[in-house]
Coordinates of C-alpha atoms (C1' of nucleotides) in Angstrom, one line a residue:
Chain K
X1 CA 94.7 61.0 113.7
X2 CA 91.7 61.0 111.6
X3 CA 91.6 58.8 108.5
X4 CA 92.3 60.1 105.2
X5 CA 89.2 61.4 103.2
X6 CA 90.9 62.7 100.3
X7 CA 91.0 66.4 101.7
X8 CA 91.7 66.0 105.5
X9 CA 95.0 67.2 106.6
X10 CA 96.8 64.0 107.8
X11 CA 99.7 65.4 109.8
X12 CA 100.2 66.4 113.4
X13 CA 99.1 69.8 114.1
X14 CA 100.0 72.3 116.7
X15 CA 97.6 73.1 119.4
X16 CA 95.7 76.3 119.6
X17 CA 94.9 78.6 122.3
X18 CA 93.6 82.0 123.1
X19 CA 95.2 84.3 125.7
X20 CA 93.7 87.7 126.8
X21 CA 95.4 90.9 128.1
X22 CA 92.7 92.6 130.1
X23 CA 93.1 96.1 131.0
X24 CA 91.6 97.8 133.8
X25 CA 92.1 101.2 135.2
X26 CA 92.4 101.4 139.2
X27 CA 92.5 104.8 140.5
X28 CA 95.5 106.2 138.7
X29 CA 97.1 103.2 137.4
X30 CA 96.7 100.9 134.3
X31 CA 96.3 97.4 135.5
X32 CA 96.4 94.0 133.8
X33 CA 94.2 91.1 134.9
X34 CA 96.4 88.0 135.7
X35 CA 95.5 84.6 137.1
X36 CA 97.6 82.3 139.4
X37 CA 98.0 78.9 137.6
X38 CA 96.7 75.8 139.3
X39 CA 97.8 73.3 136.7
X40 CA 100.8 71.7 135.4
X41 CA 103.2 73.8 133.6
X42 CA 104.1 76.7 135.6
X43 CA 101.9 75.9 138.6
X44 CA 101.9 78.9 140.8
X45 CA 103.0 81.4 138.4
X46 CA 100.9 84.2 137.2
X47 CA 99.8 84.1 133.8
X48 CA 97.2 85.5 131.3
X49 CA 93.7 84.2 131.4
X50 CA 93.1 81.8 128.4
X51 CA 92.8 78.3 127.2
X52 CA 92.5 75.9 124.2
X53 CA 90.2 76.8 121.2
X54 CA 87.4 74.5 120.5
X55 CA 86.8 73.0 117.0
X56 CA 84.0 75.1 115.5
X57 CA 84.6 78.0 117.8
X58 CA 85.3 81.5 116.6
X59 CA 88.5 83.1 118.0
X60 CA 87.0 86.0 119.6
X61 CA 84.2 84.1 121.1
X62 CA 86.8 81.5 122.6
X63 CA 88.6 84.6 124.0
X64 CA 85.3 85.8 125.6
X65 CA 84.5 82.5 126.9
X66 CA 87.8 82.0 128.7
X67 CA 87.5 85.5 130.3
X68 CA 84.2 84.7 131.7
X69 CA 85.0 81.2 132.8
X70 CA 88.3 82.0 134.4
X71 CA 87.7 85.4 135.8
X72 CA 83.8 86.0 135.5
X73 CA 84.6 89.0 133.4
X74 CA 82.5 90.5 130.4
X75 CA 84.8 92.6 128.3
X76 CA 83.5 95.8 127.0
X77 CA 86.1 95.9 124.3
X78 CA 87.9 93.1 122.7
X79 CA 90.4 93.1 119.9
X80 CA 92.9 90.6 118.5
X81 CA 96.5 91.3 119.0
X82 CA 98.1 88.7 117.0
X83 CA 99.4 85.1 117.0
X84 CA 102.2 83.9 119.0
X85 CA 103.6 80.7 118.0
X86 CA 107.3 80.2 118.6
X87 CA 108.0 76.5 119.0
X88 CA 109.5 76.7 122.4
X89 CA 107.0 79.0 124.0
X90 CA 105.1 76.1 125.7
X91 CA 107.1 73.4 127.4
X92 CA 104.6 70.6 126.8
X93 CA 104.4 70.8 123.0
X94 CA 104.0 73.4 120.1
X95 CA 101.2 75.6 121.1
X96 CA 100.1 78.5 119.1
X97 CA 98.2 81.2 120.9
X98 CA 96.0 83.9 119.5
X99 CA 96.4 86.8 121.7
X100 CA 93.7 89.3 122.4
X101 CA 93.4 92.5 124.5
X102 CA 90.4 93.6 126.4
X103 CA 89.2 96.8 128.2
X104 CA 86.7 96.6 131.0
X105 CA 85.3 99.3 133.3
X106 CA 86.0 99.2 137.0
X107 CA 82.5 98.3 138.0
X108 CA 81.8 95.6 135.2
X109 CA 84.1 93.0 136.7
X110 CA 83.4 90.7 139.7
X111 CA 86.7 88.7 139.9
X112 CA 86.0 85.1 140.3
X113 CA 88.8 82.6 139.9
X114 CA 87.7 79.3 138.4
X115 CA 88.4 76.5 136.0
X116 CA 92.1 75.9 136.2
X117 CA 92.9 79.1 138.0
X118 CA 93.6 79.4 141.6
X119 CA 93.2 83.2 141.9
X120 CA 92.5 86.2 139.6
X121 CA 94.1 89.6 140.5
X122 CA 94.9 93.0 139.0
X123 CA 98.4 94.0 138.8
X124 CA 99.7 97.5 138.0
X125 CA 101.6 97.4 134.5
X126 CA 104.4 98.8 136.2
X127 CA 104.9 96.1 138.8
X128 CA 104.1 92.9 136.9
X129 CA 105.7 89.7 138.4
X130 CA 107.6 87.3 136.2
X131 CA 104.9 85.7 133.9
X132 CA 104.5 82.3 132.5
X133 CA 105.1 81.1 129.1
X134 CA 105.9 84.2 126.8
X135 CA 102.9 86.1 128.4
X136 CA 105.4 88.9 129.6
X137 CA 106.2 89.6 126.0
X138 CA 102.4 89.6 125.1
X139 CA 101.7 92.0 127.7
X140 CA 104.3 94.2 126.3
X141 CA 102.8 94.1 122.7
X142 CA 99.3 94.7 124.2
X143 CA 100.5 97.9 126.0
X144 CA 102.1 99.2 122.8
X145 CA 99.0 98.6 120.9
X146 CA 96.9 100.2 123.6
X147 CA 99.0 103.3 123.6
X148 CA 98.8 103.7 119.9
X149 CA 94.9 102.8 119.5
X150 CA 94.0 105.3 122.4
X151 CA 95.4 108.1 120.4
X152 CA 93.6 107.5 117.2
X153 CA 90.2 105.9 118.4
X154 CA 88.0 106.5 121.3
X155 CA 88.5 103.3 123.3
X156 CA 89.7 104.8 126.2
X157 CA 86.1 105.3 127.5
X158 CA 85.7 101.6 128.0
X159 CA 88.1 101.8 130.9
X160 CA 86.0 104.4 132.8
X161 CA 82.6 104.4 134.4
X162 CA 79.7 105.4 132.3
X163 CA 80.0 108.8 133.7
X164 CA 83.3 110.5 134.4
X165 CA 85.0 113.9 134.9
X166 CA 87.4 115.4 132.4
X167 CA 90.2 115.0 135.0
X168 CA 89.5 111.4 135.3
X169 CA 89.8 111.0 131.6
X170 CA 93.0 112.9 131.5
X171 CA 94.4 110.8 134.5
X172 CA 93.5 107.7 132.4
X173 CA 95.3 109.0 129.2
X174 CA 98.4 110.0 131.3
X175 CA 98.5 106.5 132.9
X176 CA 98.2 104.9 129.5
X177 CA 100.6 107.0 127.7
X178 CA 103.0 107.3 130.5
X179 CA 103.4 111.1 130.4
X180 CA 102.0 114.2 131.8
X181 CA 99.5 116.3 129.7
X182 CA 98.7 119.7 129.7
X183 CA 95.1 120.4 131.4
X184 CA 93.9 123.2 129.4
X185 CA 95.1 121.7 126.1
X186 CA 93.7 118.3 126.9
X187 CA 90.2 119.6 127.8
X188 CA 90.2 121.9 124.7
X189 CA 91.0 119.0 122.4
X190 CA 88.6 116.5 124.0
X191 CA 85.7 118.9 123.9
X192 CA 86.5 120.1 120.4
X193 CA 85.8 116.6 119.3
X194 CA 82.2 117.0 120.4
X195 CA 81.8 113.4 121.4
X196 CA 81.1 114.1 125.2
X197 CA 77.7 115.2 126.3
X198 CA 77.8 117.1 129.7
X199 CA 75.5 115.8 132.3
X200 CA 74.0 118.6 134.4
X201 CA 74.8 117.0 137.6
X202 CA 77.9 117.0 139.9
X203 CA 79.9 114.5 141.8
X204 CA 83.1 113.8 143.5
X205 CA 82.3 116.4 146.2
X206 CA 84.6 114.0 148.4
X207 CA 86.7 117.0 149.7
X208 CA 86.6 119.9 146.9
X209 CA 84.9 121.6 144.3
X210 CA 82.6 119.2 142.4
X211 CA 83.4 118.4 138.8
X212 CA 81.1 118.3 135.6
X213 CA 80.2 114.8 134.6
X214 CA 80.3 113.7 131.0
X215 CA 79.1 110.7 129.1
X216 CA 80.8 109.4 125.8
X217 CA 78.3 109.3 122.8
X218 CA 79.2 106.3 120.8
X219 CA 76.4 106.9 118.2
X220 CA 77.6 110.3 117.5
X221 CA 81.1 109.0 116.9
X222 CA 79.8 106.3 114.6
X223 CA 78.1 108.9 112.5
X224 CA 81.2 111.1 112.3
X225 CA 83.4 108.2 111.5
X226 CA 81.1 107.5 108.5
X227 CA 81.8 110.8 107.1
X228 CA 85.5 110.3 107.2
X229 CA 86.1 111.8 110.7
X230 CA 89.4 111.3 112.0
X231 CA 89.8 111.0 115.9
X232 CA 93.0 112.2 117.2
X233 CA 94.2 113.0 120.7
Chain G
X1 CA 94.2 61.6 119.2
X2 CA 97.2 61.1 121.3
X3 CA 96.7 59.3 124.7
X4 CA 96.5 61.2 127.9
X5 CA 99.9 61.9 129.5
X6 CA 98.5 64.2 132.2
X7 CA 99.3 67.4 130.3
X8 CA 98.5 66.7 126.7
X9 CA 95.5 68.3 125.3
X10 CA 93.1 65.6 124.3
X11 CA 90.5 67.3 122.4
X12 CA 90.2 67.7 118.6
X13 CA 92.0 70.9 117.5
X14 CA 91.4 73.1 114.6
X15 CA 94.0 72.9 111.7
X16 CA 96.5 75.8 111.6
X17 CA 97.7 77.4 108.3
X18 CA 99.7 80.5 107.2
X19 CA 98.6 82.8 104.2
X20 CA 100.6 85.4 102.8
X21 CA 99.6 88.6 101.1
X22 CA 102.5 89.5 98.9
X23 CA 102.7 93.1 97.6
X24 CA 104.6 94.2 94.5
X25 CA 104.9 97.3 92.7
X26 CA 104.6 96.9 89.0
X27 CA 105.1 100.1 87.2
X28 CA 102.5 102.3 88.6
X29 CA 100.2 99.9 90.2
X30 CA 100.2 98.1 93.5
X31 CA 100.0 94.3 92.9
X32 CA 99.3 91.3 94.9
X33 CA 100.6 87.7 94.2
X34 CA 98.0 85.1 93.8
X35 CA 98.2 81.5 92.9
X36 CA 95.7 79.4 91.1
X37 CA 94.7 76.5 93.1
X38 CA 95.2 72.8 91.8
X39 CA 93.6 71.0 94.7
X40 CA 90.5 70.0 96.1
X41 CA 88.5 73.0 97.8
X42 CA 88.3 75.8 95.3
X43 CA 90.1 74.3 92.4
X44 CA 90.9 76.7 89.7
X45 CA 90.1 79.6 92.0
X46 CA 92.8 82.3 92.8
X47 CA 94.0 82.4 96.4
X48 CA 96.7 83.6 98.6
X49 CA 99.9 81.4 98.7
X50 CA 100.0 79.6 102.1
X51 CA 99.7 76.1 103.6
X52 CA 99.6 74.2 106.8
X53 CA 102.0 74.9 109.8
X54 CA 104.2 71.9 110.7
X55 CA 104.7 71.1 114.3
X56 CA 107.8 72.9 115.7
X57 CA 107.9 75.4 113.0
X58 CA 107.8 79.1 113.8
X59 CA 104.8 80.9 112.1
X60 CA 106.9 83.4 110.3
X61 CA 109.1 80.8 109.1
X62 CA 106.3 78.7 107.9
X63 CA 105.1 81.9 105.9
X64 CA 108.5 82.2 104.4
X65 CA 108.6 78.6 103.6
X66 CA 105.3 78.5 101.7
X67 CA 106.1 81.7 100.0
X68 CA 109.4 80.1 98.4
X69 CA 107.7 76.6 97.9
X70 CA 104.6 78.1 96.1
X71 CA 106.0 80.9 94.2
X72 CA 109.9 81.0 94.6
X73 CA 109.8 84.2 96.4
X74 CA 112.0 85.6 99.2
X75 CA 110.3 88.5 100.9
X76 CA 112.3 91.5 101.9
X77 CA 109.7 92.4 104.5
X78 CA 107.3 90.1 106.2
X79 CA 105.0 90.9 109.1
X80 CA 102.0 89.2 110.8
X81 CA 98.6 90.5 109.9
X82 CA 96.7 88.5 112.4
X83 CA 94.6 85.3 112.8
X84 CA 91.5 84.6 110.8
X85 CA 89.6 81.7 112.4
X86 CA 85.8 82.0 111.6
X87 CA 84.4 78.5 111.8
X88 CA 82.9 78.4 108.4
X89 CA 85.9 79.8 106.4
X90 CA 87.2 76.6 105.1
X91 CA 84.4 74.1 103.8
X92 CA 86.6 71.0 104.9
X93 CA 86.8 71.7 108.7
X94 CA 87.8 74.3 111.1
X95 CA 90.9 75.9 109.9
X96 CA 92.5 78.8 111.6
X97 CA 94.9 80.7 109.4
X98 CA 97.6 83.2 110.5
X99 CA 97.9 85.7 107.8
X100 CA 101.2 87.6 106.9
X101 CA 101.7 90.4 104.6
X102 CA 105.1 90.8 102.6
X103 CA 106.8 93.2 100.4
X104 CA 109.1 92.2 97.6
X105 CA 111.1 94.1 95.1
X106 CA 110.4 93.8 91.5
X107 CA 113.7 92.2 90.6
X108 CA 114.0 89.9 93.6
X109 CA 111.1 87.6 92.5
X110 CA 111.1 84.9 89.8
X111 CA 107.6 83.4 89.9
X112 CA 107.6 79.6 90.0
X113 CA 104.4 77.9 90.6
X114 CA 104.9 74.6 92.4
X115 CA 103.3 72.5 95.1
X116 CA 99.7 72.5 94.9
X117 CA 99.6 75.6 92.9
X118 CA 99.0 75.8 89.1
X119 CA 100.2 79.2 88.5
X120 CA 101.3 82.1 90.3
X121 CA 100.6 85.8 89.0
X122 CA 100.5 89.3 90.1
X123 CA 97.1 91.0 90.2
X124 CA 96.6 94.7 90.4
X125 CA 94.9 95.4 93.8
X126 CA 92.2 97.2 91.9
X127 CA 91.2 94.4 89.7
X128 CA 91.3 91.4 91.9
X129 CA 89.2 88.2 90.9
X130 CA 87.1 86.7 93.4
X131 CA 89.1 84.9 95.9
X132 CA 88.9 81.6 97.5
X133 CA 88.1 81.2 101.2
X134 CA 87.9 84.4 103.1
X135 CA 91.1 85.6 101.2
X136 CA 89.3 88.5 99.6
X137 CA 88.8 89.9 103.2
X138 CA 92.3 89.1 104.3
X139 CA 93.8 91.2 101.2
X140 CA 91.5 94.0 102.3
X141 CA 92.9 94.0 105.9
X142 CA 96.4 93.8 104.4
X143 CA 96.0 96.7 102.1
X144 CA 94.7 98.9 105.0
X145 CA 97.5 97.8 107.1
X146 CA 100.0 98.5 104.3
X147 CA 98.4 101.9 104.0
X148 CA 98.8 102.7 107.7
X149 CA 102.3 101.3 108.1
X150 CA 103.7 103.0 105.0
X151 CA 102.8 106.6 106.6
X152 CA 104.8 105.8 109.8
X153 CA 107.4 103.4 108.8
X154 CA 110.0 103.4 106.0
X155 CA 108.7 100.0 104.8
X156 CA 107.9 101.3 101.2
X157 CA 111.4 101.0 100.1
X158 CA 111.2 97.2 100.0
X159 CA 108.8 97.6 97.2
X160 CA 111.4 99.5 95.0
X161 CA 114.6 98.6 93.5
X162 CA 117.8 99.3 95.6
X163 CA 118.4 102.5 93.7
X164 CA 115.4 104.7 92.7
X165 CA 114.5 108.1 91.8
X166 CA 112.0 110.4 93.8
X167 CA 109.4 110.2 91.2
X168 CA 109.4 106.5 91.5
X169 CA 109.0 106.7 95.3
X170 CA 106.3 109.2 95.0
X171 CA 104.4 107.1 92.3
X172 CA 104.6 104.3 94.9
X173 CA 103.2 106.2 97.6
X174 CA 100.5 107.5 95.3
X175 CA 99.7 103.8 94.4
X176 CA 99.6 102.7 97.9
X177 CA 97.5 105.4 99.4
X178 CA 95.3 105.9 96.3
X179 CA 95.6 109.7 96.2
X180 CA 97.8 112.1 94.3
X181 CA 100.5 114.0 96.3
X182 CA 102.2 117.3 95.6
X183 CA 105.6 116.8 93.9
X184 CA 107.5 119.7 95.8
X185 CA 105.9 119.0 99.1
X186 CA 106.6 115.1 98.8
X187 CA 110.3 115.7 97.9
X188 CA 110.7 118.2 100.5
X189 CA 109.3 116.1 103.2
X190 CA 111.3 112.9 102.0
X191 CA 114.7 114.6 101.9
X192 CA 114.0 116.4 105.2
X193 CA 113.9 112.9 106.7
X194 CA 117.7 112.6 105.7
X195 CA 117.4 109.0 105.2
X196 CA 118.1 108.9 101.4
X197 CA 121.6 109.1 100.1
X198 CA 122.0 110.4 96.7
X199 CA 124.1 108.4 94.2
X200 CA 126.1 110.7 91.8
X201 CA 125.0 108.8 88.7
X202 CA 122.0 109.0 86.6
X203 CA 119.5 106.8 85.0
X204 CA 116.1 106.7 83.1
X205 CA 117.5 108.4 80.1
X206 CA 114.9 106.6 78.1
X207 CA 113.2 109.6 76.7
X208 CA 114.1 112.8 78.8
X209 CA 115.9 114.4 81.3
X210 CA 117.7 111.7 83.6
X211 CA 116.8 111.7 87.3
X212 CA 119.0 111.7 90.3
X213 CA 119.0 108.2 91.9
X214 CA 118.8 107.7 95.8
X215 CA 119.4 104.6 98.1
X216 CA 117.6 104.2 101.3
X217 CA 119.9 103.9 104.4
X218 CA 118.6 101.5 107.0
X219 CA 121.4 102.0 109.4
X220 CA 120.7 105.6 109.5
X221 CA 117.2 105.0 110.3
X222 CA 118.0 102.5 113.1
X223 CA 120.2 105.0 114.7
X224 CA 117.6 107.7 114.5
X225 CA 114.9 105.4 115.7
X226 CA 116.7 104.6 118.7
X227 CA 116.8 108.3 119.7
X228 CA 113.0 108.3 119.6
X229 CA 112.9 109.5 116.0
X230 CA 109.3 109.6 114.6
X231 CA 109.0 108.7 110.8
X232 CA 106.0 110.3 109.2
X233 CA 105.3 111.0 105.6
Chain R
dT1 C1' 90.4 131.2 156.1
dC2 C1' 92.8 127.3 154.0
dA3 C1' 93.6 123.4 151.3
dA4 C1' 92.5 121.1 147.3
dA5 C1' 90.8 120.2 142.9
dA6 C1' 87.9 122.4 139.0
dG7 C1' 87.8 125.4 135.4
dT8 C1' 89.2 128.9 131.9
dG9 C1' 92.1 132.1 127.0
dT10 C1' 95.6 134.0 124.6
dT11 C1' 100.1 134.1 122.4
dC12 C1' 103.5 132.2 119.9
dT13 C1' 105.7 128.8 117.1
dT14 C1' 105.8 125.2 114.0
dG15 C1' 104.4 122.3 110.4
dA16 C1' 101.3 121.8 106.4
dT17 C1' 99.4 123.3 102.2
dA18 C1' 98.9 125.5 97.8
dC19 C1' 101.0 127.0 93.9
dA20 C1' 104.2 127.9 88.5
dC21 C1' 108.1 128.0 86.2
dC22 C1' 112.9 126.7 84.1
dC23 C1' 115.9 122.7 83.0
dA24 C1' 118.1 118.8 80.7
dT25 C1' 117.7 115.4 77.4
dG26 C1' 116.3 112.4 73.2
dC27 C1' 114.1 112.3 69.2
Chain Q
dG1 C1' 113.1 122.8 68.5
dC2 C1' 109.8 120.5 70.8
dA3 C1' 107.9 117.0 73.7
dT4 C1' 108.6 114.9 78.1
dG5 C1' 109.7 114.4 82.7
dG6 C1' 113.1 116.4 86.3
dG7 C1' 113.8 119.7 89.5
dT8 C1' 113.3 123.9 92.7
dG9 C1' 111.1 128.1 96.7
dT10 C1' 107.9 131.0 98.9
dA11 C1' 103.7 132.8 101.2
dT12 C1' 99.7 131.7 103.7
dC13 C1' 97.1 129.2 107.1
dA14 C1' 95.9 126.2 110.8
dA15 C1' 97.0 123.3 114.5
dG16 C1' 99.8 122.3 118.5
dA17 C1' 102.5 123.9 122.7
dA18 C1' 103.5 126.9 126.4
dC19 C1' 101.6 129.3 130.1
dA20 C1' 98.8 131.3 135.5
dC21 C1' 95.2 132.5 137.7
dT22 C1' 90.3 132.5 139.6
dT23 C1' 86.4 129.7 141.4
dT24 C1' 84.0 126.5 144.3
dT25 C1' 83.7 123.5 148.0
dG26 C1' 84.5 121.0 152.6
dA27 C1' 86.9 121.0 156.7

DNA sequence: TCAAAAGTGTTCTTGATACACCCATGC
DNA sequence: GCATGGGTGTATCAAGAACACTTTTGA
């Protein structure tokens, strides 16, 4: 280890990694991005994208870097989840991982497995395979956090395309919360927030009556928030 | 660093510490435990108790250990706050700190400065001195977290003696939330939760009418929680 | 004309808030 | 007997929950 300089810590230190729970919304179901490991511990297992933190690198930046390196993703929303550091969680040595969770829009990602990953793929949160390390537990915490957050802050829009219908928004909320919601009450509440701007166009003519498109207005939210506004769905 | 063994990470790694925001309730005001630093960076400054994480040591245990080593405290409640890892936060080198927040009962602590601390003392959250490192920001996040948590989970009792009066409980909540509460509504709601058991004794005769003492019943809470009970103050 | 999703209001119930006086005790 | 904190109930209001039918389009 480094020589003593009076202030330098001279003992062995745990390794430090970041791992990301990336959520996507694929037509009716909440999904998590997993990579198939191509390296030593847990080869062939599915795991969260992540990797070692470099000296001098900010944690959030490290998470973003790993995300783009391992899966070619640029997350629209990224928030820290917490640190996971149980001694046995990595069979090699003591590795402490700072976990993040992220939300990405369906169009904004172009999955590209790289670095030490063999493949990158979306998995429905309901049908996750057995994960490497303690990643299964981390995903569990992330889902909980997402559920709590989506009720009190307008983060859900990061999972939808820029323009979306109210039905799509409701379907998203139902997928995240895991429960059905009343259509009329949902629309009433969402519109009462006055954070969506209706776009005088239409879409989704696919088979039936076209639906009104809306866009979320982040500036308006920022202004309201400053005045002590309390988002709540 | 260590020689390559095929799987061992061979690059320099950031140092890893834990820091604790310990809350106490001292007669009407919410307090935070600070230690006066006796070592190199920020000598003489007030800072959060904390220290380096040992290899093979769990993060929560490290936090508890530092707490007892530096201040002789055994926390009744300890929860992780998050990781703070901005590259410049420690002038020596890149140090990532996993912060915890803790609640202790007034009687359960016997402050004893030790290790690299000169002194340990309680400070009202309203009148904190300038803190070392980014500890001021960490305390800010901890206070926010405590405020949010105390509304939705019965953690506040960890700041009161085993037996307490409803007025004491209300004073505590007012101190944490920073706002006055209606006495009748507060008592109504608290008692409606059915989590307190009245003790047929009395106390606080100091000057006036004695008040009923209560004890929080954690078992009852655990049972209710299992049935999807939703604590809310 | 039928199938499928979009869109729309009202009633009822429940929980939150506001509010003022009497009680028990020590000094 | 007076000062101090302990203790109690009701009326009003607002927000959330339940609930069913009409509209528009493509096939």
